[in-house]
mmCIF file with all atom_site columns, C-alpha atoms and ligand atoms in Angstrom:
data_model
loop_
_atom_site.group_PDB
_atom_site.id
_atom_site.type_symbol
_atom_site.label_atom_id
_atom_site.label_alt_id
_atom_site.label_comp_id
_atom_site.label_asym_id
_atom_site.label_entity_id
_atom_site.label_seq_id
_atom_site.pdbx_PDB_ins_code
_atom_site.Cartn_x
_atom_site.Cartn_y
_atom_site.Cartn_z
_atom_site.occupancy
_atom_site.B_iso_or_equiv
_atom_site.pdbx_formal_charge
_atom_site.auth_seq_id
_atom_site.auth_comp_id
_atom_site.auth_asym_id
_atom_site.auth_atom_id
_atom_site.pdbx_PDB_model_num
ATOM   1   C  CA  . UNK A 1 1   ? 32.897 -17.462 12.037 1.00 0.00 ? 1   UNK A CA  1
ATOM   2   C  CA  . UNK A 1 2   ? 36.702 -16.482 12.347 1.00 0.00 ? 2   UNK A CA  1
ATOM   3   C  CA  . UNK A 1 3   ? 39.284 -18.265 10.535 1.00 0.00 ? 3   UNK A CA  1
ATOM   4   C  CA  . UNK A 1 4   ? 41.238 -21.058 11.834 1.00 0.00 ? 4   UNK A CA  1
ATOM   5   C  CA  . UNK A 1 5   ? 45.000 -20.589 11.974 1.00 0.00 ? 5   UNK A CA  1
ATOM   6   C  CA  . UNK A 1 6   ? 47.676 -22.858 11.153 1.00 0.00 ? 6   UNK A CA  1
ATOM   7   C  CA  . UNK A 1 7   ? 49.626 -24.748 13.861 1.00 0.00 ? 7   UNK A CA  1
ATOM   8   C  CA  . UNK A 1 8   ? 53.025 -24.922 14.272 1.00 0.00 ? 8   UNK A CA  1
ATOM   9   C  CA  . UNK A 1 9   ? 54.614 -28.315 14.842 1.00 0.00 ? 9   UNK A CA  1
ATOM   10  C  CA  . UNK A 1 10  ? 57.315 -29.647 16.681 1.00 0.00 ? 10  UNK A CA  1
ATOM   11  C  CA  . UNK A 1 11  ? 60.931 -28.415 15.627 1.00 0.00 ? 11  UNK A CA  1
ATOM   12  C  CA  . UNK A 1 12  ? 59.537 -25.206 14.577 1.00 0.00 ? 12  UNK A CA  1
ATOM   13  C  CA  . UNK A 1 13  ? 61.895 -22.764 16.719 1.00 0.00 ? 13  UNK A CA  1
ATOM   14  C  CA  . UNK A 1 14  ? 58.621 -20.709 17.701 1.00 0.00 ? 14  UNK A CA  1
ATOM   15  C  CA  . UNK A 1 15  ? 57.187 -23.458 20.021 1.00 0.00 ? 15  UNK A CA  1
ATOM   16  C  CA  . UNK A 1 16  ? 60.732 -23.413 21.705 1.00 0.00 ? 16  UNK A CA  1
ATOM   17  C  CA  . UNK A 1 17  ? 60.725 -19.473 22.448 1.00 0.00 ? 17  UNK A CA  1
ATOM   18  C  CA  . UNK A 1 18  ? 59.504 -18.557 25.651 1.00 0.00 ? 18  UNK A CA  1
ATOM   19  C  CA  . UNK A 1 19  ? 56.519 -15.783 24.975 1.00 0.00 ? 19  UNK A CA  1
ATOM   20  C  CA  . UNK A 1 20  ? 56.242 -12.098 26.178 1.00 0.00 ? 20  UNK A CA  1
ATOM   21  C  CA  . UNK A 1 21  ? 53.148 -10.931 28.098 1.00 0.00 ? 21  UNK A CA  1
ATOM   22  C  CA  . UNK A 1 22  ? 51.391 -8.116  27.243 1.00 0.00 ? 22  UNK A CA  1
ATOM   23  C  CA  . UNK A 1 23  ? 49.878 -5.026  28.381 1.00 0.00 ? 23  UNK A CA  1
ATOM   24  C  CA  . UNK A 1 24  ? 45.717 -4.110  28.981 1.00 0.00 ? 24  UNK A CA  1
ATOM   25  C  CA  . UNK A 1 25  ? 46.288 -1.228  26.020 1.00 0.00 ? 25  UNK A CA  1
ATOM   26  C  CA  . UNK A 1 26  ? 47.384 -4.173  23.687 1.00 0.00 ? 26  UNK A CA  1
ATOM   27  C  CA  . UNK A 1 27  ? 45.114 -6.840  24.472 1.00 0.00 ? 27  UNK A CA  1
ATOM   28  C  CA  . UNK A 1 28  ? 42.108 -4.078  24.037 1.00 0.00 ? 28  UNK A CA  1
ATOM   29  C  CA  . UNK A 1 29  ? 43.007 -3.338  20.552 1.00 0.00 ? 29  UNK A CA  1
ATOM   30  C  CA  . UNK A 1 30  ? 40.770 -4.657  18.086 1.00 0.00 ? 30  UNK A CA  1
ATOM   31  C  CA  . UNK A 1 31  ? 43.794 -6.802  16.746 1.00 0.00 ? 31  UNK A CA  1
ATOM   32  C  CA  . UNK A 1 32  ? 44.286 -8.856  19.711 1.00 0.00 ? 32  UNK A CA  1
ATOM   33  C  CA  . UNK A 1 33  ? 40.644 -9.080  20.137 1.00 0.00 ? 33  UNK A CA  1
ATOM   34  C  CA  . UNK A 1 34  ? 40.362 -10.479 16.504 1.00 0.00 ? 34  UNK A CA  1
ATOM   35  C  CA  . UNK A 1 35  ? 42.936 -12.770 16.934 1.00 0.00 ? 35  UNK A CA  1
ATOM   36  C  CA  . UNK A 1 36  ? 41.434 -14.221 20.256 1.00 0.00 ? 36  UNK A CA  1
ATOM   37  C  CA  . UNK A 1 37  ? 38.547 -15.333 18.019 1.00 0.00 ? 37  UNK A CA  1
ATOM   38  C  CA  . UNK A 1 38  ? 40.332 -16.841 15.816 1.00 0.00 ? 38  UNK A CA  1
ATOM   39  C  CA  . UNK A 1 39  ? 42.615 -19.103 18.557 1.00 0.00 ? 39  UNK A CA  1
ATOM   40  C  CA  . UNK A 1 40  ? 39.436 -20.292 20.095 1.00 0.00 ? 40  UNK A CA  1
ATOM   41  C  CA  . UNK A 1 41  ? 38.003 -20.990 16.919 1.00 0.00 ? 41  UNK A CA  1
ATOM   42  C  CA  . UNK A 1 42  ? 41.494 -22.575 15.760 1.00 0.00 ? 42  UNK A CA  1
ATOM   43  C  CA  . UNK A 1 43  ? 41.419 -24.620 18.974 1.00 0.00 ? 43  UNK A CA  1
ATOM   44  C  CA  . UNK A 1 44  ? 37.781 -25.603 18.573 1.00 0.00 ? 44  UNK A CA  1
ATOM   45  C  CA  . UNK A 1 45  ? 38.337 -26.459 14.731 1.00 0.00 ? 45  UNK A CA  1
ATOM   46  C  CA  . UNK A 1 46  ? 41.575 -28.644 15.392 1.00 0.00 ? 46  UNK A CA  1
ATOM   47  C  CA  . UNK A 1 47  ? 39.118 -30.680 18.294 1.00 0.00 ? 47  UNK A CA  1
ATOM   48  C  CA  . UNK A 1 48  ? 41.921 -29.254 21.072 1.00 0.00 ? 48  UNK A CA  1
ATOM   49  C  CA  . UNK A 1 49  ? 41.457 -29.200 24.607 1.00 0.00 ? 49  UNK A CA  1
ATOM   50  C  CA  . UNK A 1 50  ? 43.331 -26.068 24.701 1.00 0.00 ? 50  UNK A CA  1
ATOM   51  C  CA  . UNK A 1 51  ? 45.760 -24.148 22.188 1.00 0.00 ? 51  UNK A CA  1
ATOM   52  C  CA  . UNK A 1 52  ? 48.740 -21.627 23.391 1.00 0.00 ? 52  UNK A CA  1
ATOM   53  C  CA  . UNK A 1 53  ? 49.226 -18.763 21.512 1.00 0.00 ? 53  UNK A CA  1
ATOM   54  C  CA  . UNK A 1 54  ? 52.873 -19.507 20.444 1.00 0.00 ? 54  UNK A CA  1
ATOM   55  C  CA  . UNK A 1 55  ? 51.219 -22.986 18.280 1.00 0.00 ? 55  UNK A CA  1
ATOM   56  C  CA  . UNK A 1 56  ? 49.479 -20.714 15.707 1.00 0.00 ? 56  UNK A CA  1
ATOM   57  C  CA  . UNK A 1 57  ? 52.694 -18.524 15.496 1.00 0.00 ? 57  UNK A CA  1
ATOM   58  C  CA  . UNK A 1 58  ? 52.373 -15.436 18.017 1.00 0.00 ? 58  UNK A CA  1
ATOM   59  C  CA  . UNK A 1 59  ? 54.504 -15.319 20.204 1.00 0.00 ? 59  UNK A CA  1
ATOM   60  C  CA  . UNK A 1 60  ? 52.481 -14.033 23.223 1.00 0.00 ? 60  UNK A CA  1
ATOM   61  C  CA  . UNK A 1 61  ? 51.782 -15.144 26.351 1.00 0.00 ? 61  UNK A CA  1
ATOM   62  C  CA  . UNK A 1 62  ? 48.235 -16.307 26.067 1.00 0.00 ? 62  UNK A CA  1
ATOM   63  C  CA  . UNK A 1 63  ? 46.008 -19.075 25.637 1.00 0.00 ? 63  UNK A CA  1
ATOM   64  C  CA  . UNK A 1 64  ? 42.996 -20.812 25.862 1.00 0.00 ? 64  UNK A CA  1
ATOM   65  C  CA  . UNK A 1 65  ? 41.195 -24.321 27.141 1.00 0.00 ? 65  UNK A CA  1
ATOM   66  C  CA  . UNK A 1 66  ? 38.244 -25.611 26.376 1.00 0.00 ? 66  UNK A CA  1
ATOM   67  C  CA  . UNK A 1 67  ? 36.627 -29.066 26.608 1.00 0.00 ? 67  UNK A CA  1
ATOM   68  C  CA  . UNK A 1 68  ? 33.087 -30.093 25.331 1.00 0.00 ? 68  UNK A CA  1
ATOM   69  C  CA  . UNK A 1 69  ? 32.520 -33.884 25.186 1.00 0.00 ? 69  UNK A CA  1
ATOM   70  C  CA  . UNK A 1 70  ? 35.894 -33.770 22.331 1.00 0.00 ? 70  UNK A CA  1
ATOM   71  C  CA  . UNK A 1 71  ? 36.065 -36.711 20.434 1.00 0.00 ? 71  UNK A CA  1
ATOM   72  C  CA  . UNK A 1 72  ? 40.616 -36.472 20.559 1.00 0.00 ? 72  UNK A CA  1
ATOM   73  C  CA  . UNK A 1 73  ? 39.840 -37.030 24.418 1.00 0.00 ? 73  UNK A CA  1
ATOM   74  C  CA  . UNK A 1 74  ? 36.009 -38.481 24.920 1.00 0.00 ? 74  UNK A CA  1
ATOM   75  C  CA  . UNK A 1 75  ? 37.176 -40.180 28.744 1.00 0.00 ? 75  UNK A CA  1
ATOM   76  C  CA  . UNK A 1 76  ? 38.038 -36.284 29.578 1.00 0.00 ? 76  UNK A CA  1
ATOM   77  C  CA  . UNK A 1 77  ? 35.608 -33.840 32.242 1.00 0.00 ? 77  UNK A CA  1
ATOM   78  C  CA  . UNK A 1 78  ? 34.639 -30.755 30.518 1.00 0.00 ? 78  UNK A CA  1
ATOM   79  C  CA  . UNK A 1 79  ? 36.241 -27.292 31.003 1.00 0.00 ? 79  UNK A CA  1
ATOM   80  C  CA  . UNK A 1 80  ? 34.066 -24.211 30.183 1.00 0.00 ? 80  UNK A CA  1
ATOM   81  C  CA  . UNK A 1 81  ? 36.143 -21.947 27.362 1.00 0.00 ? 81  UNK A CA  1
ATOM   82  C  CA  . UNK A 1 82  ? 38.877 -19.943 29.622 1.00 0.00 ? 82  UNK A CA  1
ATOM   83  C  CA  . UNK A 1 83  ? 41.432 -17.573 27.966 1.00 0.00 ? 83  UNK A CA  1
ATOM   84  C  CA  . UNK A 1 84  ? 43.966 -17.004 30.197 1.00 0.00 ? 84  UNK A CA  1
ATOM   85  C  CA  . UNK A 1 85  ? 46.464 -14.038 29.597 1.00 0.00 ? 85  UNK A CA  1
ATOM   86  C  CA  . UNK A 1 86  ? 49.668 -13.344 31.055 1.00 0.00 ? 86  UNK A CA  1
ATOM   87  C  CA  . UNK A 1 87  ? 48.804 -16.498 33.323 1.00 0.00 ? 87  UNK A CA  1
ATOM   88  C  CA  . UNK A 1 88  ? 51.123 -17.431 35.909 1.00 0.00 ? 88  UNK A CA  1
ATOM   89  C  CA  . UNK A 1 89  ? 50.637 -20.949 37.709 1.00 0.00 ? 89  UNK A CA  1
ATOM   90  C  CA  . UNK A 1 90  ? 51.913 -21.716 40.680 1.00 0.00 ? 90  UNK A CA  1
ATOM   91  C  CA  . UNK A 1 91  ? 51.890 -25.497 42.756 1.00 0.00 ? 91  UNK A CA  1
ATOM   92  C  CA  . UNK A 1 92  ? 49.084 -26.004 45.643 1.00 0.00 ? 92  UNK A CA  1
ATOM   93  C  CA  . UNK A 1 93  ? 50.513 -28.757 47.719 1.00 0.00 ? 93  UNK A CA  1
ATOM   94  C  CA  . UNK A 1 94  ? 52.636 -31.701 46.445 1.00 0.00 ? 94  UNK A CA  1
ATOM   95  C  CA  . UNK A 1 95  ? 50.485 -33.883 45.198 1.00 0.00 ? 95  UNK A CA  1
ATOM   96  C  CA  . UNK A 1 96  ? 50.943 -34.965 41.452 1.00 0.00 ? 96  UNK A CA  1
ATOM   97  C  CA  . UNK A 1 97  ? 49.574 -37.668 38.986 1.00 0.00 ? 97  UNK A CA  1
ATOM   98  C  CA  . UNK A 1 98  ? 50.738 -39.079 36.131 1.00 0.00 ? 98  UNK A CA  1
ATOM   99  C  CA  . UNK A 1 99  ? 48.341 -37.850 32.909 1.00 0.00 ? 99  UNK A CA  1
ATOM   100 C  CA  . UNK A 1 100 ? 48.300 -39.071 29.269 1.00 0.00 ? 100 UNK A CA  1
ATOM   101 C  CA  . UNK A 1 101 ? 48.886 -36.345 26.908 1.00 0.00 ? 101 UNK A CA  1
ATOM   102 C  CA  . UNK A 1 102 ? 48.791 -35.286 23.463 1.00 0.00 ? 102 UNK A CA  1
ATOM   103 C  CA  . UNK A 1 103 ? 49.392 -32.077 21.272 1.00 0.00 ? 103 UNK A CA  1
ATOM   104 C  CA  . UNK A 1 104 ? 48.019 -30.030 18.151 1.00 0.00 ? 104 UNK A CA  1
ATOM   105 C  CA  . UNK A 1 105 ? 51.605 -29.714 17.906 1.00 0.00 ? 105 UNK A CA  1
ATOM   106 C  CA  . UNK A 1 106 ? 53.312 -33.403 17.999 1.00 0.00 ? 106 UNK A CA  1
ATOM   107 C  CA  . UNK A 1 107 ? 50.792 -35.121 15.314 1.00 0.00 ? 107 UNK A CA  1
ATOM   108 C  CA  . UNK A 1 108 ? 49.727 -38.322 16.265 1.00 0.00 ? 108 UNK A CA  1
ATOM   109 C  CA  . UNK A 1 109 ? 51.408 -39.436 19.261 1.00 0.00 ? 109 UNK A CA  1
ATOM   110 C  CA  . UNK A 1 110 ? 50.225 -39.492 23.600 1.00 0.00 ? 110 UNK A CA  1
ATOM   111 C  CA  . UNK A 1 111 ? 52.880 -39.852 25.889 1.00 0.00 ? 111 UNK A CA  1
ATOM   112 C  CA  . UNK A 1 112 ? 52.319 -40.059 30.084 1.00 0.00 ? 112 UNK A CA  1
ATOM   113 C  CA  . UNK A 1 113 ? 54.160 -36.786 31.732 1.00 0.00 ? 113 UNK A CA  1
ATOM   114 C  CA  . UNK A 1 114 ? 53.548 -35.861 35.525 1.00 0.00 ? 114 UNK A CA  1
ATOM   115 C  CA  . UNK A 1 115 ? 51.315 -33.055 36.790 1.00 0.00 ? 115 UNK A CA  1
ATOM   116 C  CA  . UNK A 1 116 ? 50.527 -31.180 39.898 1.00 0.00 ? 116 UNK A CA  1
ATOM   117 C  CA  . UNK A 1 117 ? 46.859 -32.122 41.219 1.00 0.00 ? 117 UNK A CA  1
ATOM   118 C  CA  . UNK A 1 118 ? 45.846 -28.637 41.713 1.00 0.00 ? 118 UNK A CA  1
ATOM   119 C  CA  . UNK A 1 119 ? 47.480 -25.097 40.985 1.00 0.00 ? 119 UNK A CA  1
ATOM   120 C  CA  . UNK A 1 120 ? 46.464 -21.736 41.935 1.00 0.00 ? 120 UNK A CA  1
ATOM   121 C  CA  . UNK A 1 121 ? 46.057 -19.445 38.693 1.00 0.00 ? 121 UNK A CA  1
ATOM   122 C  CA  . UNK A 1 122 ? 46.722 -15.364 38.308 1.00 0.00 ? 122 UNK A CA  1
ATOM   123 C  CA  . UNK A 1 123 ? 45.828 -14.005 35.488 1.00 0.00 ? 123 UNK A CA  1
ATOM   124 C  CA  . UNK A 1 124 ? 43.765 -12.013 33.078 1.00 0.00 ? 124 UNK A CA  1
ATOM   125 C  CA  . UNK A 1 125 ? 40.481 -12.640 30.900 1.00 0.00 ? 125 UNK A CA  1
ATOM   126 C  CA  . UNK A 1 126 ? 40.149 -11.073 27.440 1.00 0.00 ? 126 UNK A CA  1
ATOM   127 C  CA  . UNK A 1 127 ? 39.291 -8.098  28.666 1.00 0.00 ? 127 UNK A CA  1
ATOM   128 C  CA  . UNK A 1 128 ? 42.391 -7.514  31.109 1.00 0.00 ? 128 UNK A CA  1
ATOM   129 C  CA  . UNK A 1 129 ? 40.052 -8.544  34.189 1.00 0.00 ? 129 UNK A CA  1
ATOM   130 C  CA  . UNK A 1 130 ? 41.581 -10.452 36.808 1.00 0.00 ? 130 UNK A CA  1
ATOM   131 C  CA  . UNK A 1 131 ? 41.537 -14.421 37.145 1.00 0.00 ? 131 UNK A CA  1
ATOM   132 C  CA  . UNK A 1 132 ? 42.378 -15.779 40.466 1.00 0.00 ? 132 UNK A CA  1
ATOM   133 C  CA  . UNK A 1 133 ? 41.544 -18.843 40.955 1.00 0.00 ? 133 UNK A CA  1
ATOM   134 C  CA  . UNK A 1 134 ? 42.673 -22.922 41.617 1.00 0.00 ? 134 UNK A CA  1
ATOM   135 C  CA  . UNK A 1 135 ? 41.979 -25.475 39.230 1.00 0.00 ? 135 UNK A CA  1
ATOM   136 C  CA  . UNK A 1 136 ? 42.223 -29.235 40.078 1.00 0.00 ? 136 UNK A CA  1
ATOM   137 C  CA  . UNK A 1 137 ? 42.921 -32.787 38.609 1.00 0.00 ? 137 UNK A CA  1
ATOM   138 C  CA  . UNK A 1 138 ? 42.438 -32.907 34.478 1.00 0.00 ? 138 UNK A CA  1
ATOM   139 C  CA  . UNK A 1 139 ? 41.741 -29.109 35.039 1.00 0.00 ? 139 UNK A CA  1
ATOM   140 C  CA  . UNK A 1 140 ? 45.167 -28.271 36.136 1.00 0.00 ? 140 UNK A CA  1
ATOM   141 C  CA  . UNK A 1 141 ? 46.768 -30.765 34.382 1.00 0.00 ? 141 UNK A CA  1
ATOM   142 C  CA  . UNK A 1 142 ? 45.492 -28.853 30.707 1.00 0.00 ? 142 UNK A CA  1
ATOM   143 C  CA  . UNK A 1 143 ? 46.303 -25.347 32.406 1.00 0.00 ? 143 UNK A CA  1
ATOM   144 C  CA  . UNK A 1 144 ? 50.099 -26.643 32.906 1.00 0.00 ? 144 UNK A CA  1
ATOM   145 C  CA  . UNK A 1 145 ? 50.249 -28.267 29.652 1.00 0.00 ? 145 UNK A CA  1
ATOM   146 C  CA  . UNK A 1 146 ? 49.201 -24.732 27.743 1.00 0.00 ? 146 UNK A CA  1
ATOM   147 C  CA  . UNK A 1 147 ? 51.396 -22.431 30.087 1.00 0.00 ? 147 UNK A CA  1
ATOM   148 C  CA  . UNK A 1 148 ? 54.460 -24.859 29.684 1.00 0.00 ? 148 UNK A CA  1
ATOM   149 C  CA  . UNK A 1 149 ? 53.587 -23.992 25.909 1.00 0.00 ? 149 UNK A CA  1
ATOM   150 C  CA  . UNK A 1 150 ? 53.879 -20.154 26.978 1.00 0.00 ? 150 UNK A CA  1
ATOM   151 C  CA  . UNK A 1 151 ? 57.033 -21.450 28.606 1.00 0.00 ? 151 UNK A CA  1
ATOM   152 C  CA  . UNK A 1 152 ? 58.708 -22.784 25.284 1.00 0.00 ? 152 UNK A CA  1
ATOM   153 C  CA  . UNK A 1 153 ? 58.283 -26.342 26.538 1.00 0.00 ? 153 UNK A CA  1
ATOM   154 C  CA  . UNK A 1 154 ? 56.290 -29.747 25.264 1.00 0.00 ? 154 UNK A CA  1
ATOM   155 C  CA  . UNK A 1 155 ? 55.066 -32.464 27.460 1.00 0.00 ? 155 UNK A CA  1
ATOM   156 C  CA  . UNK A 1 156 ? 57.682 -34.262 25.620 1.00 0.00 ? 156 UNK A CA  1
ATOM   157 C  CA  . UNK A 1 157 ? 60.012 -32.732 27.778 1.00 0.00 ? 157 UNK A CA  1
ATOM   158 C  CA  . UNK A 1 158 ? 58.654 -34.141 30.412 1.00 0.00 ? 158 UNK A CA  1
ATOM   159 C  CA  . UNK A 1 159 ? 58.372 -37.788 29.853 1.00 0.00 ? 159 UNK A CA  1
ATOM   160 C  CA  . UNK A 1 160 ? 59.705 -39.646 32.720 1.00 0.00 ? 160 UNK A CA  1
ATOM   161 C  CA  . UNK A 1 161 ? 58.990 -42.979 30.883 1.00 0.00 ? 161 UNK A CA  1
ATOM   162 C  CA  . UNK A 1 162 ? 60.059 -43.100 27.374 1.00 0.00 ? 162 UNK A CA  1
ATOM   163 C  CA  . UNK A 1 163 ? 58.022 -46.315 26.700 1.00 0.00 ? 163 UNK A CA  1
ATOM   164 C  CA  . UNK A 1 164 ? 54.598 -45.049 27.973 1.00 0.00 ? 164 UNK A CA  1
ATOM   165 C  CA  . UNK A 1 165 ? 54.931 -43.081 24.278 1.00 0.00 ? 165 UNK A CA  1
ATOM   166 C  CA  . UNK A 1 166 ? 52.126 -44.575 21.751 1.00 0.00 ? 166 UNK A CA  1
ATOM   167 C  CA  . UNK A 1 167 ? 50.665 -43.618 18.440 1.00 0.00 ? 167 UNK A CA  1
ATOM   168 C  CA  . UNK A 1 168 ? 47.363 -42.286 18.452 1.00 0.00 ? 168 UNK A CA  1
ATOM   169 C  CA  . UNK A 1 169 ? 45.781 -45.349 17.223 1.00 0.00 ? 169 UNK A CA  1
ATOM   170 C  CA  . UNK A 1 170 ? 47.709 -47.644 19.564 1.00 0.00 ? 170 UNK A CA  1
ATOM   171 C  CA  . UNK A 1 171 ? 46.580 -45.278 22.520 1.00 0.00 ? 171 UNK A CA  1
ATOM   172 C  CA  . UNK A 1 172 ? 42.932 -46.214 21.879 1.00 0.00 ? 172 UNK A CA  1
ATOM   173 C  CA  . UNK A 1 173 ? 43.457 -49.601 21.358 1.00 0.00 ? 173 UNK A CA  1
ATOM   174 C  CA  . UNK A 1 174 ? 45.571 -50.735 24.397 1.00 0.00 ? 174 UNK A CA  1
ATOM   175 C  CA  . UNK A 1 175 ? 45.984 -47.917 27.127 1.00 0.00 ? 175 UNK A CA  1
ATOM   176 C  CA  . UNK A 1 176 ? 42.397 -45.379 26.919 1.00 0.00 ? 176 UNK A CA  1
ATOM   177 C  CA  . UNK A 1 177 ? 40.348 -48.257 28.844 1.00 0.00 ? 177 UNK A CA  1
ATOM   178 C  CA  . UNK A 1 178 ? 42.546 -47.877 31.476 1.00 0.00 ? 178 UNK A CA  1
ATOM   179 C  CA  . UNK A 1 179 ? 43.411 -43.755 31.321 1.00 0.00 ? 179 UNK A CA  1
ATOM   180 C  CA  . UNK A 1 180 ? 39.414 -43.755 31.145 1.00 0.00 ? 180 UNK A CA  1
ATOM   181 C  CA  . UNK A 1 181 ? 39.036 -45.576 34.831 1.00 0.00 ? 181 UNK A CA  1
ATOM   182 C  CA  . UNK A 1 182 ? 42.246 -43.582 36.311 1.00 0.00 ? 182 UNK A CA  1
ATOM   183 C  CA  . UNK A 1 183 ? 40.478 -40.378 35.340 1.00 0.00 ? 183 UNK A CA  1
ATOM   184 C  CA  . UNK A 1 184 ? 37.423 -41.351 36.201 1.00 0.00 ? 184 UNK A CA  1
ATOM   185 C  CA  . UNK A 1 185 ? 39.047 -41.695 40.197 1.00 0.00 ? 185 UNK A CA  1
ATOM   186 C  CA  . UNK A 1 186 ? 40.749 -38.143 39.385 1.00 0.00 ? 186 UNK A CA  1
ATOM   187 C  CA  . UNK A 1 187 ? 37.158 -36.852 38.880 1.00 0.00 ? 187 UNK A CA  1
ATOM   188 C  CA  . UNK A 1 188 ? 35.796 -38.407 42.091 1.00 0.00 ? 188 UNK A CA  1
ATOM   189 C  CA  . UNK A 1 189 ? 38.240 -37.172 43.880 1.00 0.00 ? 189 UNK A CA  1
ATOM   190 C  CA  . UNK A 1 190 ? 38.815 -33.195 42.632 1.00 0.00 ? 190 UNK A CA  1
ATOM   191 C  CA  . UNK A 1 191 ? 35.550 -32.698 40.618 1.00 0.00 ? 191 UNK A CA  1
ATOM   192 C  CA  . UNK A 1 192 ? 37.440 -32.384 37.746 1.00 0.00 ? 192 UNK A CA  1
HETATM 193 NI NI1 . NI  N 2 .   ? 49.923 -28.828 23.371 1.00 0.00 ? 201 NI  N NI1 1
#
């Protein structure tokens, strides 16, 4: 059992830098390989449904997703654990939806931000292997949220609706019956 990391929080200057990529040599060493342990375990601890590595202070362009029936988002599909490094997304189509979000690094608040419904992804697994791939519906929409972390943004920055921002406990208690049937259509119609 790795350790689990501290996460940074918002107005820390780290979750505003855009992160470097790195190379296969690096991401072999033992290092790197110890440290992707302890982000998934980090992630996993914290109840995430992903974690970039820029949250628990590195500043490198990697991260990882992972849903299994999570109790911070129990209305969510799952995602088998992905670490995605160097990833670069990239729109498939036009079509977007609007998603209710939250973040291991803005404590206690979900806010609605708009997503592209599915994304083609390039990139490499722990072991430098490619990933090519498209992910759809809640899918994508985690994948965008991590890389925009890579990217030294929050879905903060993309509110279009400043009043669709609730606390935590006001989330569950007037808006998740609701996010619960709209993702529940998302599934039905991308499997994910
Ligand atoms: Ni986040």
């Amino acid at each position: 059992m790795r350790r689990p990391l501290r996460i940074a929080q918002i107005g820390h200057p780290v979750l505003r830098t855009p992160t470097r990529t790195l190379t296969r040599e690096e991401l072999k060493t033992d290092e790197m390989q110890d440290f992707l342990d302890d982000l998934v375990e980090t992630m996993r601890e914290a109840n995430g449904a992903g974690l970039a590595a820029n949250q628990v202070y590195q500043s490198l362009r990697i991260c990882a997703v992972e849903v299994r029936e999570n109790s911070r988002y129990p209305y969510r599909p799952n995602i088998p654990l992905t670490i995605l490094v160097n990833p670069v997304l990239t729109p498939v189509g036009d079509a977007m939806f609007t998603n209710y979000e939250g973040c291991l690094s803005v404590p206690d608040l979900r806010g609605q931000v708009r997503r592209h419904c599915e994304v083609d992804v390039q990139a490499w697994d722990r072991n430098g292997k490619a990933i090519s791939t498209v992910v759809k519906g809640m899918t994508a929409a985690t994948y965008q949220h991590e890389v925009d972390h890579l990217d030294g943004k929050l879905y903060l920055d993309r509110i279009e609706d400043p009043t669709s921002i609730v606390t935590l406990e006001n989330f569950q208690r007037y808006h998740m019956n609701k996010v619960a049937e709209d993702v529940a259509a998302l599934i039905e119609r991308y499997g994910s």
